PDB file of C-alpha atoms and ligand atoms in Angstrom:
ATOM      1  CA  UNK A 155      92.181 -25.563  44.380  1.00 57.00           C
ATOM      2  CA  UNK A 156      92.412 -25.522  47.795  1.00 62.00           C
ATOM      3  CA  UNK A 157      92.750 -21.708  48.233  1.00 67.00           C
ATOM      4  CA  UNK A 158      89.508 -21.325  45.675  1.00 70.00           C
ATOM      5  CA  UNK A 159      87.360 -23.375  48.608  1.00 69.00           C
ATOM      6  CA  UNK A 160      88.681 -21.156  51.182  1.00 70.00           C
ATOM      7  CA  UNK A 161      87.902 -18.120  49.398  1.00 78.00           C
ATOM      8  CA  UNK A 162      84.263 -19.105  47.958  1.00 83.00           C
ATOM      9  CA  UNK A 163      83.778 -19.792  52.033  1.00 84.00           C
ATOM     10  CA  UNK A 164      84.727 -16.529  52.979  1.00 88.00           C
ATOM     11  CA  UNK A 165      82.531 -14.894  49.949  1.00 92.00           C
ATOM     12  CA  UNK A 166      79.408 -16.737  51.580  1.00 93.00           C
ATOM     13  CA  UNK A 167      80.145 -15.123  54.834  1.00 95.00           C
ATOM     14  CA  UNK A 168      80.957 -12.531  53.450  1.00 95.00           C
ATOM     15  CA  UNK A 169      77.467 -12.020  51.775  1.00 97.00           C
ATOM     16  CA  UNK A 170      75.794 -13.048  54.998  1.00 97.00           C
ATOM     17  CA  UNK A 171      77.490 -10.442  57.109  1.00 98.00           C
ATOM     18  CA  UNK A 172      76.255  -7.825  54.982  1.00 98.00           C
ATOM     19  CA  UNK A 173      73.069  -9.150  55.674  1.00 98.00           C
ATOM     20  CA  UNK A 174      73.058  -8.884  59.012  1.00 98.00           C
ATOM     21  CA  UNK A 175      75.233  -5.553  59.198  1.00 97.00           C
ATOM     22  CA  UNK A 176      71.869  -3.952  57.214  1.00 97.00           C
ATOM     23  CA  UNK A 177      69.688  -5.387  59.757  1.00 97.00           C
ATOM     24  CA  UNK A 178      71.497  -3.509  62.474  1.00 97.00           C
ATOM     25  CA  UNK A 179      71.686  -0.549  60.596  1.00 95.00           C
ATOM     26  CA  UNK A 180      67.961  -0.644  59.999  1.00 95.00           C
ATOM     27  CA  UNK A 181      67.327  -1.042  63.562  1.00 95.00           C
ATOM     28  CA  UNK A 182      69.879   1.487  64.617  1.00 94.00           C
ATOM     29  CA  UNK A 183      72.073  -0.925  66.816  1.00 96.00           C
ATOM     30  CA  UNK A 184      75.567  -0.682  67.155  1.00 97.00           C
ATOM     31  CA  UNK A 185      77.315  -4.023  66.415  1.00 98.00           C
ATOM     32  CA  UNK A 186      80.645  -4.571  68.552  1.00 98.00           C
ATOM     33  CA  UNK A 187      82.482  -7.875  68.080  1.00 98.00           C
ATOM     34  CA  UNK A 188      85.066  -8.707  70.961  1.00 98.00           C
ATOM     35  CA  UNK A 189      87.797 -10.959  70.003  1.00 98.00           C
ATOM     36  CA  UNK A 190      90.308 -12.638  71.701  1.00 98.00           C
ATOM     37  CA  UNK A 191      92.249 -15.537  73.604  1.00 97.00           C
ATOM     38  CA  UNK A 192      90.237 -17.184  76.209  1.00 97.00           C
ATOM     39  CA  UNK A 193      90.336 -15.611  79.570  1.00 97.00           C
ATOM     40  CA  UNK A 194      91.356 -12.776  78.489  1.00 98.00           C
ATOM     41  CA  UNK A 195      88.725 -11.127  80.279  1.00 98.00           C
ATOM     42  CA  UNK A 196      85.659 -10.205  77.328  1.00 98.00           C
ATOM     43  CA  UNK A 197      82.916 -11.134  79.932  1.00 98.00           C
ATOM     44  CA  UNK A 198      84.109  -9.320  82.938  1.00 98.00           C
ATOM     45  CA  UNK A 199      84.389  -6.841  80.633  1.00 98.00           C
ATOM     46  CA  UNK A 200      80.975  -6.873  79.924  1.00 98.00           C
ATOM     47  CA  UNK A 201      79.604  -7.248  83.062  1.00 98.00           C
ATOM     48  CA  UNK A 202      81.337  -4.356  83.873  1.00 98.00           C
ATOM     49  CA  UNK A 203      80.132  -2.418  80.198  1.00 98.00           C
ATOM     50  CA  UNK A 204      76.926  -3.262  80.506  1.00 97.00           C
ATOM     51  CA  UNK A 205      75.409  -1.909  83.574  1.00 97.00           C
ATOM     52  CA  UNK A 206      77.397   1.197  83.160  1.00 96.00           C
ATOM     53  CA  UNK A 207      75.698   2.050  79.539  1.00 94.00           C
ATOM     54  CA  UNK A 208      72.296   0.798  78.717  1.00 89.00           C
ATOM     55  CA  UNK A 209      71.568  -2.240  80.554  1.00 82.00           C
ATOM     56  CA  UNK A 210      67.857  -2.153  79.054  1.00 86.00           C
ATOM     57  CA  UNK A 211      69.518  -1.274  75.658  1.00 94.00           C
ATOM     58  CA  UNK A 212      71.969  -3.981  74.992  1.00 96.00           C
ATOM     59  CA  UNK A 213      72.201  -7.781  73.869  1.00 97.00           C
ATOM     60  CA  UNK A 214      74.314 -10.542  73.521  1.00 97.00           C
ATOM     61  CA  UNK A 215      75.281 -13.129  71.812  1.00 97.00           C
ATOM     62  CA  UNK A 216      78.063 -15.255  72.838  1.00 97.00           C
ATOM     63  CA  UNK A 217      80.181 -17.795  71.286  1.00 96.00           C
ATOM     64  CA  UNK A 218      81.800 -20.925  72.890  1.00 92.00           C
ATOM     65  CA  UNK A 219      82.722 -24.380  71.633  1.00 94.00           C
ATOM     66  CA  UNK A 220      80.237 -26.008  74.899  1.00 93.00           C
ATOM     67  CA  UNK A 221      78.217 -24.732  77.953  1.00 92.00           C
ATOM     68  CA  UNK A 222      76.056 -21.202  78.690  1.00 93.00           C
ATOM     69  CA  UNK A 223      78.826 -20.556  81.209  1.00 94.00           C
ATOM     70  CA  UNK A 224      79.382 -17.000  79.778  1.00 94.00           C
ATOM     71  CA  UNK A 225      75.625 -16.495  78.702  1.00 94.00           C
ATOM     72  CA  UNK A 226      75.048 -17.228  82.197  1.00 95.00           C
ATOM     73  CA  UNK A 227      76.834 -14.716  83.557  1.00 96.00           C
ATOM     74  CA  UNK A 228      75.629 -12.100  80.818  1.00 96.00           C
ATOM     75  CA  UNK A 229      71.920 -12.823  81.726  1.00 95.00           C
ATOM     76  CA  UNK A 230      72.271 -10.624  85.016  1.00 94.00           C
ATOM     77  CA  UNK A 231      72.652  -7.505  83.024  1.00 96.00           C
ATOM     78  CA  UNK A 232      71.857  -7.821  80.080  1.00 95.00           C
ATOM     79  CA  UNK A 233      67.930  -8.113  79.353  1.00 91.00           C
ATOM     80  CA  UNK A 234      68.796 -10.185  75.625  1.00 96.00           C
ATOM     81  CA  UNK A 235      71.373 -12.812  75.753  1.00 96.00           C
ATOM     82  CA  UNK A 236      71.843 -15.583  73.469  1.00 95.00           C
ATOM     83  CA  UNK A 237      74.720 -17.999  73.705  1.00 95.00           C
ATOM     84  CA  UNK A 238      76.093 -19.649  70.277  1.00 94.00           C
ATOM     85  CA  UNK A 239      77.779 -23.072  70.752  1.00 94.00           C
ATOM     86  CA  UNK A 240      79.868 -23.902  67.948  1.00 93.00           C
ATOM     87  CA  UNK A 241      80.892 -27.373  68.640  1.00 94.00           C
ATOM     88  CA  UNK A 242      84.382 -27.410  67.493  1.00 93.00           C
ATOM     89  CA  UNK A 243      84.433 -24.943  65.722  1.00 94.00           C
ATOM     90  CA  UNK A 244      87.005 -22.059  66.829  1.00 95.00           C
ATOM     91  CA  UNK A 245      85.471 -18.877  65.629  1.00 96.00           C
ATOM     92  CA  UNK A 246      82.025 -17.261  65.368  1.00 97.00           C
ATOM     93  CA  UNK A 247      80.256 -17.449  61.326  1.00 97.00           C
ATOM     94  CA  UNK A 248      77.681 -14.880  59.709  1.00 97.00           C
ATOM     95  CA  UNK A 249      75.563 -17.503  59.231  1.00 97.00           C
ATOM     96  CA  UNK A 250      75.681 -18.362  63.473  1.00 97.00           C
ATOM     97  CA  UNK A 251      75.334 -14.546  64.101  1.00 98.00           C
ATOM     98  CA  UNK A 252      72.023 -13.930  61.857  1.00 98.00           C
ATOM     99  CA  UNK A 253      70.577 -17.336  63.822  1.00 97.00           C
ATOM    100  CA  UNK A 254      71.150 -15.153  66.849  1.00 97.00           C
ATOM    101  CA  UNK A 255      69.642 -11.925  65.690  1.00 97.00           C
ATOM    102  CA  UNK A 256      66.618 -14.088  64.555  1.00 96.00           C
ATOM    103  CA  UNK A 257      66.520 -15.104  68.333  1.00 95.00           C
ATOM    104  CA  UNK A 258      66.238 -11.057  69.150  1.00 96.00           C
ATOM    105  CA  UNK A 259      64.267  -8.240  69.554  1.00 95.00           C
ATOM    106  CA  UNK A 260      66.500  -5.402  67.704  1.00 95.00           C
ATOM    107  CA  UNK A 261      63.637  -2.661  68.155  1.00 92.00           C
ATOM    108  CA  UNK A 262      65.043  -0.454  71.174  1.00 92.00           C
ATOM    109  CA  UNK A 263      68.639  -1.828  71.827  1.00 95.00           C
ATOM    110  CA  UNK A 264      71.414   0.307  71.255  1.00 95.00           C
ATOM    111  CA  UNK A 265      74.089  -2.220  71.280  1.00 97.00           C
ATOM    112  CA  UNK A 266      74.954  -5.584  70.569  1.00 98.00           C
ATOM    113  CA  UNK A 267      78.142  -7.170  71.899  1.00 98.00           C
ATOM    114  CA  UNK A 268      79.427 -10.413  70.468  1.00 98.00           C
ATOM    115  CA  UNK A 269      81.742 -12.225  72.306  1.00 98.00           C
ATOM    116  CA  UNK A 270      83.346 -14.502  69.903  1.00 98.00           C
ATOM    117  CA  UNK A 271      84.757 -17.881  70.786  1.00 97.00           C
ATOM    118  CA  UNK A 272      88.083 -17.614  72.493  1.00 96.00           C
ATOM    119  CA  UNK A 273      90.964 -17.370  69.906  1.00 96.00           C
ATOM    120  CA  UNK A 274      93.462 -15.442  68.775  1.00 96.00           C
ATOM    121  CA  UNK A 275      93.497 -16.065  65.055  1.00 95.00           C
ATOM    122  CA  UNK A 276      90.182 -17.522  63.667  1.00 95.00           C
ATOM    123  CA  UNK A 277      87.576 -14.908  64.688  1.00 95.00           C
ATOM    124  CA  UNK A 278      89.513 -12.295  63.024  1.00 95.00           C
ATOM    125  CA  UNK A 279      89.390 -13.754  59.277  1.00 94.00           C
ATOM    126  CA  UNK A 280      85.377 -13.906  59.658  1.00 96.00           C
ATOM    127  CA  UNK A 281      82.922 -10.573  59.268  1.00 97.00           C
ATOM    128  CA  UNK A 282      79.952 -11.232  61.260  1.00 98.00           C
ATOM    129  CA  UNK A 283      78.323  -7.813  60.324  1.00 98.00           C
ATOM    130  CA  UNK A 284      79.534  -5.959  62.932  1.00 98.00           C
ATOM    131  CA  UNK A 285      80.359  -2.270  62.954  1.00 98.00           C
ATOM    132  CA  UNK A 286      83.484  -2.292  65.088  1.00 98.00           C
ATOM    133  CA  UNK A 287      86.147  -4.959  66.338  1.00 98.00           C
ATOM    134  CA  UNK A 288      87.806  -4.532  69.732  1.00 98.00           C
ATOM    135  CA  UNK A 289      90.770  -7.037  70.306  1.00 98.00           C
ATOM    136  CA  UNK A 290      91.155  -8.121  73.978  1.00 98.00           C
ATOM    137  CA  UNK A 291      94.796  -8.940  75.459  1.00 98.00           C
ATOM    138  CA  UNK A 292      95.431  -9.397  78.761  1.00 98.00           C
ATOM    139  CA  UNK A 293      98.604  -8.717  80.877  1.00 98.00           C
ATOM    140  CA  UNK A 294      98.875 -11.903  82.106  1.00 98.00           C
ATOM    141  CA  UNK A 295      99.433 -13.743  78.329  1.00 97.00           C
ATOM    142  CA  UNK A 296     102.588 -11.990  78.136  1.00 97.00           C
ATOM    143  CA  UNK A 297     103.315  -8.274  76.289  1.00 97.00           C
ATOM    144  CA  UNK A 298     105.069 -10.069  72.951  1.00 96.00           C
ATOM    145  CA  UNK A 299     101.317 -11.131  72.104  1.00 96.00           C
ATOM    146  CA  UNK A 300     100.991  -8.544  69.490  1.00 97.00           C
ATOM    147  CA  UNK A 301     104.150  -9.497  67.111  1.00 96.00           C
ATOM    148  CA  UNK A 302     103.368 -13.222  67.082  1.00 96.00           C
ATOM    149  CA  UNK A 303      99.522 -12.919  66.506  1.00 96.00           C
ATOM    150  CA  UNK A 304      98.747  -9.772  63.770  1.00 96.00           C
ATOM    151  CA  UNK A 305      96.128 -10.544  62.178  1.00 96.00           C
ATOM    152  CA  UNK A 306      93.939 -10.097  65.846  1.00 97.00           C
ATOM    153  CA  UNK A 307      94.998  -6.811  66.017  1.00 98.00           C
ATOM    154  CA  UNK A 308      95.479  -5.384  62.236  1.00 96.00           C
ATOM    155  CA  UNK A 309      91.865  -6.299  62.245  1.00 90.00           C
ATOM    156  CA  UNK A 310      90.718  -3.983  65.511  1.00 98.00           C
ATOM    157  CA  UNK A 311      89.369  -0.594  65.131  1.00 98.00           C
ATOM    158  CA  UNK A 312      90.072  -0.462  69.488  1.00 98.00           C
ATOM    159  CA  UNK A 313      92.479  -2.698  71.671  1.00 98.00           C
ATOM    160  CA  UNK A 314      91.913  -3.419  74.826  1.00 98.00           C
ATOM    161  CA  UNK A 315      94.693  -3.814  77.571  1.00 98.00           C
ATOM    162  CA  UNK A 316      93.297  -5.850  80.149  1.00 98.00           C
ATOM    163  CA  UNK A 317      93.979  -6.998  83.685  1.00 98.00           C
ATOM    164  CA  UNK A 318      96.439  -4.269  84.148  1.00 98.00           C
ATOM    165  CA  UNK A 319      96.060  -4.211  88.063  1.00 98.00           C
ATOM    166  CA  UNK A 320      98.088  -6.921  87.154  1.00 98.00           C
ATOM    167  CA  UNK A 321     101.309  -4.896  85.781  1.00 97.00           C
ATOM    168  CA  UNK A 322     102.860  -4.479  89.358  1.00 92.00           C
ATOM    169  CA  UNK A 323     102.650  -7.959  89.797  1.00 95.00           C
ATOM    170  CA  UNK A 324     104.184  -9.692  86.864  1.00 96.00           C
ATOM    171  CA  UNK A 325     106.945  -8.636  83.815  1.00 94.00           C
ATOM    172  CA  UNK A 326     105.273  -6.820  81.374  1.00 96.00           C
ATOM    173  CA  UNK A 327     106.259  -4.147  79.167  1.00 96.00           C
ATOM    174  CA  UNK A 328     103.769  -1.843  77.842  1.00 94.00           C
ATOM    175  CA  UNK A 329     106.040   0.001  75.916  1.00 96.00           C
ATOM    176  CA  UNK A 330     106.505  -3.603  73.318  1.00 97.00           C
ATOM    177  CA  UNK A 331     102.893  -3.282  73.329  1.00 97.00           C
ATOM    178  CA  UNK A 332     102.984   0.243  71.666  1.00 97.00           C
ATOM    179  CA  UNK A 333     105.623  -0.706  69.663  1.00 98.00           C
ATOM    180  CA  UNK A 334     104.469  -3.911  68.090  1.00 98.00           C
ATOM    181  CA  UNK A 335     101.612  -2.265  67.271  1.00 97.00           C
ATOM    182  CA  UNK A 336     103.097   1.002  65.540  1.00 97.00           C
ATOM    183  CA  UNK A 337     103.766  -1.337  63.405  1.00 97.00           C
ATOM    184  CA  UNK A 338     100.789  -3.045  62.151  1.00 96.00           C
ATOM    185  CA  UNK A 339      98.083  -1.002  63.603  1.00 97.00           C
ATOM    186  CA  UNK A 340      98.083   2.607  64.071  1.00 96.00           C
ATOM    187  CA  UNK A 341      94.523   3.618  63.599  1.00 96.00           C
ATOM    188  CA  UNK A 342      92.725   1.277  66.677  1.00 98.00           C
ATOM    189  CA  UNK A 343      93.357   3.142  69.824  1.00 98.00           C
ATOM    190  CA  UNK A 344      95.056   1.131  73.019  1.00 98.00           C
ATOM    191  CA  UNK A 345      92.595   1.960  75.850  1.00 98.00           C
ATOM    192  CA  UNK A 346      94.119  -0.285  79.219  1.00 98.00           C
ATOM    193  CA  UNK A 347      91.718  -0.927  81.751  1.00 98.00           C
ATOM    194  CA  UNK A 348      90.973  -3.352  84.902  1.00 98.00           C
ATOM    195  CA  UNK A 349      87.139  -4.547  84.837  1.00 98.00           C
ATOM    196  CA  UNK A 350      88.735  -5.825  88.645  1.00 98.00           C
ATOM    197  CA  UNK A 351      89.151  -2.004  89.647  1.00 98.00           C
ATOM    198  CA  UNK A 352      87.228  -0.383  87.178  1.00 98.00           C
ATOM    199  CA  UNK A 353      90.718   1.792  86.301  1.00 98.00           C
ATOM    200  CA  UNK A 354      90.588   2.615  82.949  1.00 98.00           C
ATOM    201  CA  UNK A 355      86.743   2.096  81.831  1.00 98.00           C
ATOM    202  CA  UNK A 356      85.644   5.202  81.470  1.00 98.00           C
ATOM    203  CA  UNK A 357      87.784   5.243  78.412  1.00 98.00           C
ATOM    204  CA  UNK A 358      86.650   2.256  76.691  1.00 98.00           C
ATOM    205  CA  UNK A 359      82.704   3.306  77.842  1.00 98.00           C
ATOM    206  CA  UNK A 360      83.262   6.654  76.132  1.00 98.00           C
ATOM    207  CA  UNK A 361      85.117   5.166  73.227  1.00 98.00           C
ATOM    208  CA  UNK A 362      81.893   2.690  72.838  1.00 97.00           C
ATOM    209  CA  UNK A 363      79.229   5.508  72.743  1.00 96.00           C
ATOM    210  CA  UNK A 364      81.449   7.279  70.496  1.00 97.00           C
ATOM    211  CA  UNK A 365      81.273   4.804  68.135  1.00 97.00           C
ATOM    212  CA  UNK A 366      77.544   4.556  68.399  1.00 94.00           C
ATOM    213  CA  UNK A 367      77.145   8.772  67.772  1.00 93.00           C
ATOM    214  CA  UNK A 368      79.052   7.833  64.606  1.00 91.00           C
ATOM    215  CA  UNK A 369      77.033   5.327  63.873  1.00 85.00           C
ATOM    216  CA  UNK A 370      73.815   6.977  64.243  1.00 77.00           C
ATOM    217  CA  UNK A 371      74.079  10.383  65.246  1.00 73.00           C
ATOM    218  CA  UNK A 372      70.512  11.219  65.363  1.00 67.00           C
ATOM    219  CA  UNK A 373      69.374   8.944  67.922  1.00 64.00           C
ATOM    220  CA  UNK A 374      70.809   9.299  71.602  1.00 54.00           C
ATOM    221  CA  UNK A 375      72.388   6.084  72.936  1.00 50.00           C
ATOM    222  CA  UNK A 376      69.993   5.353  76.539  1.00 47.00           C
TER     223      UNK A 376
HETATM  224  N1  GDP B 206      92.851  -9.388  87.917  1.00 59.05           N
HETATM  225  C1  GDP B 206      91.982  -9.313  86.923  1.00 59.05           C
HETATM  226  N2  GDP B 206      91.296 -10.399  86.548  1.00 59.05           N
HETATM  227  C2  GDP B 206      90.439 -10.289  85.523  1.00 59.05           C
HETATM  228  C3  GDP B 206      90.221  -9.067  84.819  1.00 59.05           C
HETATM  229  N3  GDP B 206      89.333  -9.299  83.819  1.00 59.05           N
HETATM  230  C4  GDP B 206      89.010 -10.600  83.891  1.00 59.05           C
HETATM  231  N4  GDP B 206      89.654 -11.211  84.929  1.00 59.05           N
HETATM  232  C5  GDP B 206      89.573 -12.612  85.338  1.00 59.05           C
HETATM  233  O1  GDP B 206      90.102 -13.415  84.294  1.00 59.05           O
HETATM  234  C6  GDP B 206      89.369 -14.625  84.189  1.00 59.05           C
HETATM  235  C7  GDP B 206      88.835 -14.782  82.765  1.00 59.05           C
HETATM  236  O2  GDP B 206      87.903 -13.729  82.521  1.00 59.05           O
HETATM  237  P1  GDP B 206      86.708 -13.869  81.497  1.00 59.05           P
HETATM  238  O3  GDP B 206      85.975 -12.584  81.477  1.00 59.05           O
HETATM  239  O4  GDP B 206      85.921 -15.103  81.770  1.00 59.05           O
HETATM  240  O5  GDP B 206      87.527 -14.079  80.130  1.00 59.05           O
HETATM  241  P2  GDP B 206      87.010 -14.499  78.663  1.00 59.05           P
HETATM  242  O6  GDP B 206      87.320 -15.952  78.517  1.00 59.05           O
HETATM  243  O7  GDP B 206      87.831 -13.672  77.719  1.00 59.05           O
HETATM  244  O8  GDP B 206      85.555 -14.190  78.589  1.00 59.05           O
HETATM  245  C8  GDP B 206      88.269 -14.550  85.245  1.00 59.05           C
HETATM  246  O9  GDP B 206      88.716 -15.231  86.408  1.00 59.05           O
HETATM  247  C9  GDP B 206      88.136 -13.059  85.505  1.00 59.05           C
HETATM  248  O10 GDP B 206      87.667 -12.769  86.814  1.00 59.05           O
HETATM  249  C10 GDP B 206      90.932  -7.912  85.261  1.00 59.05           C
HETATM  250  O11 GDP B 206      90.826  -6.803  84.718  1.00 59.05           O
HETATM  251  N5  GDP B 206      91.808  -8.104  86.304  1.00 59.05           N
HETATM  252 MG1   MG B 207      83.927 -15.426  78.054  1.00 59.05          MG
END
């Protein structure tokens, strides 16, 4: 009984993710949901991603139990940003998501990042109608992250190292990294970068306009 409720909730999200995913098709926007534990660094990361790719092009939505903190910091380059409080709730819904595009102006953006609430298991059992999930970790969590929380990273199509000015500082091993995730995930590309230094971003900014050429190869990304 129990597992039917779960399961007709996840149908109804289901349903209103598709929704919204042909809403971003129509409007040709590329829909990139960013999950992971708090602090792991998904808004430095966009503040960094932003201005480097089409500041004029791309909007926001964030997720957060309380406060505009992150929208906050979002608003200074990004020209749409909408921040999502979710009360208690530990993960971003369809339902939340389509509220936000309601909120935006689709026509001309090339992107829209969602930051979803910080968490390392909830977000990743919800579509929201994006085109692409990128799971954050950051150095500083520890390098046995990927082994004790899967389903974050089973469910990425990119990960993201993060904070790896960080490696000379504490004891992490990439190499568990790599192999933690040979075994669950061998499709999502690792791309390691510092949004401190800017080391490694080129790789992630030319992994996200890939994805947008795939997306919509007939319109060039701004
Ligand atoms: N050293 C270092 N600190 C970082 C990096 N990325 C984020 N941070 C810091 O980590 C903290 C959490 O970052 P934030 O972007 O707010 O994480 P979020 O909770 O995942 O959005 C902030 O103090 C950031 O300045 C990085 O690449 N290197
Ligand atoms: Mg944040």
């Amino acid at each position: 009984m129990k597992i039917k409720v779960v399961e007709s909730v996840l149908k109804a999200n289901d349903a209103v993710a598709r929704e919204n995913r042909k809403r971003l098709d129509a409007a040709g926007v590329l829909a990139i949901n960013l999950m992971s534990a708090p602090g792991s660094g998904k808004t430095l990361l966009l503040e960094k991603t932003i201005p480097a790719l089409a500041p004029r092009r791309c909007a926001v939505l964030v997720g957060d139990l309380q406060t505009t903190r992150d929208a906050e910091r979002l608003g200074s380059v990004a020209t749409q940003v909408t921040q999502i409080n979710t009360g208690t709730g530990c993960h971003l819904t369809a339902t939340q998501v389509a509220e936000g595009l309601d909120g935006l102006e689709l026509e001309g953006m090339d992107y829209l990042f969602v930051e979803n609430v910080g968490n390392m298991v909830c977000p990743a059992a919800f579509d929201l109608g994006e085109h692409r999930r990128v799971a954050l970790l950051s150095v500083p969590e520890g390098d046995d992250k990927v082994a004790k929380y899967p389903t974050l990273f089973q469910a990425a199509d990119a990960i993201v190292l993060t904070k790896v000015d960080l490696l000379g500082v504490l004891d992490y091993e990439r190499q568990r990294v790599y192999e933690d995730l040979s075994r669950i995930n061998t499709r999502a590309p690792l791309l390691e970068l510092s949004s401190k230094t800017g080391q490694g971003l080129e790789g992630w900014l030319t992994w996200v306009q890939q994805q947008r050429q795939r997306l919509c190869p007939s319109r060039s990304p701004g």
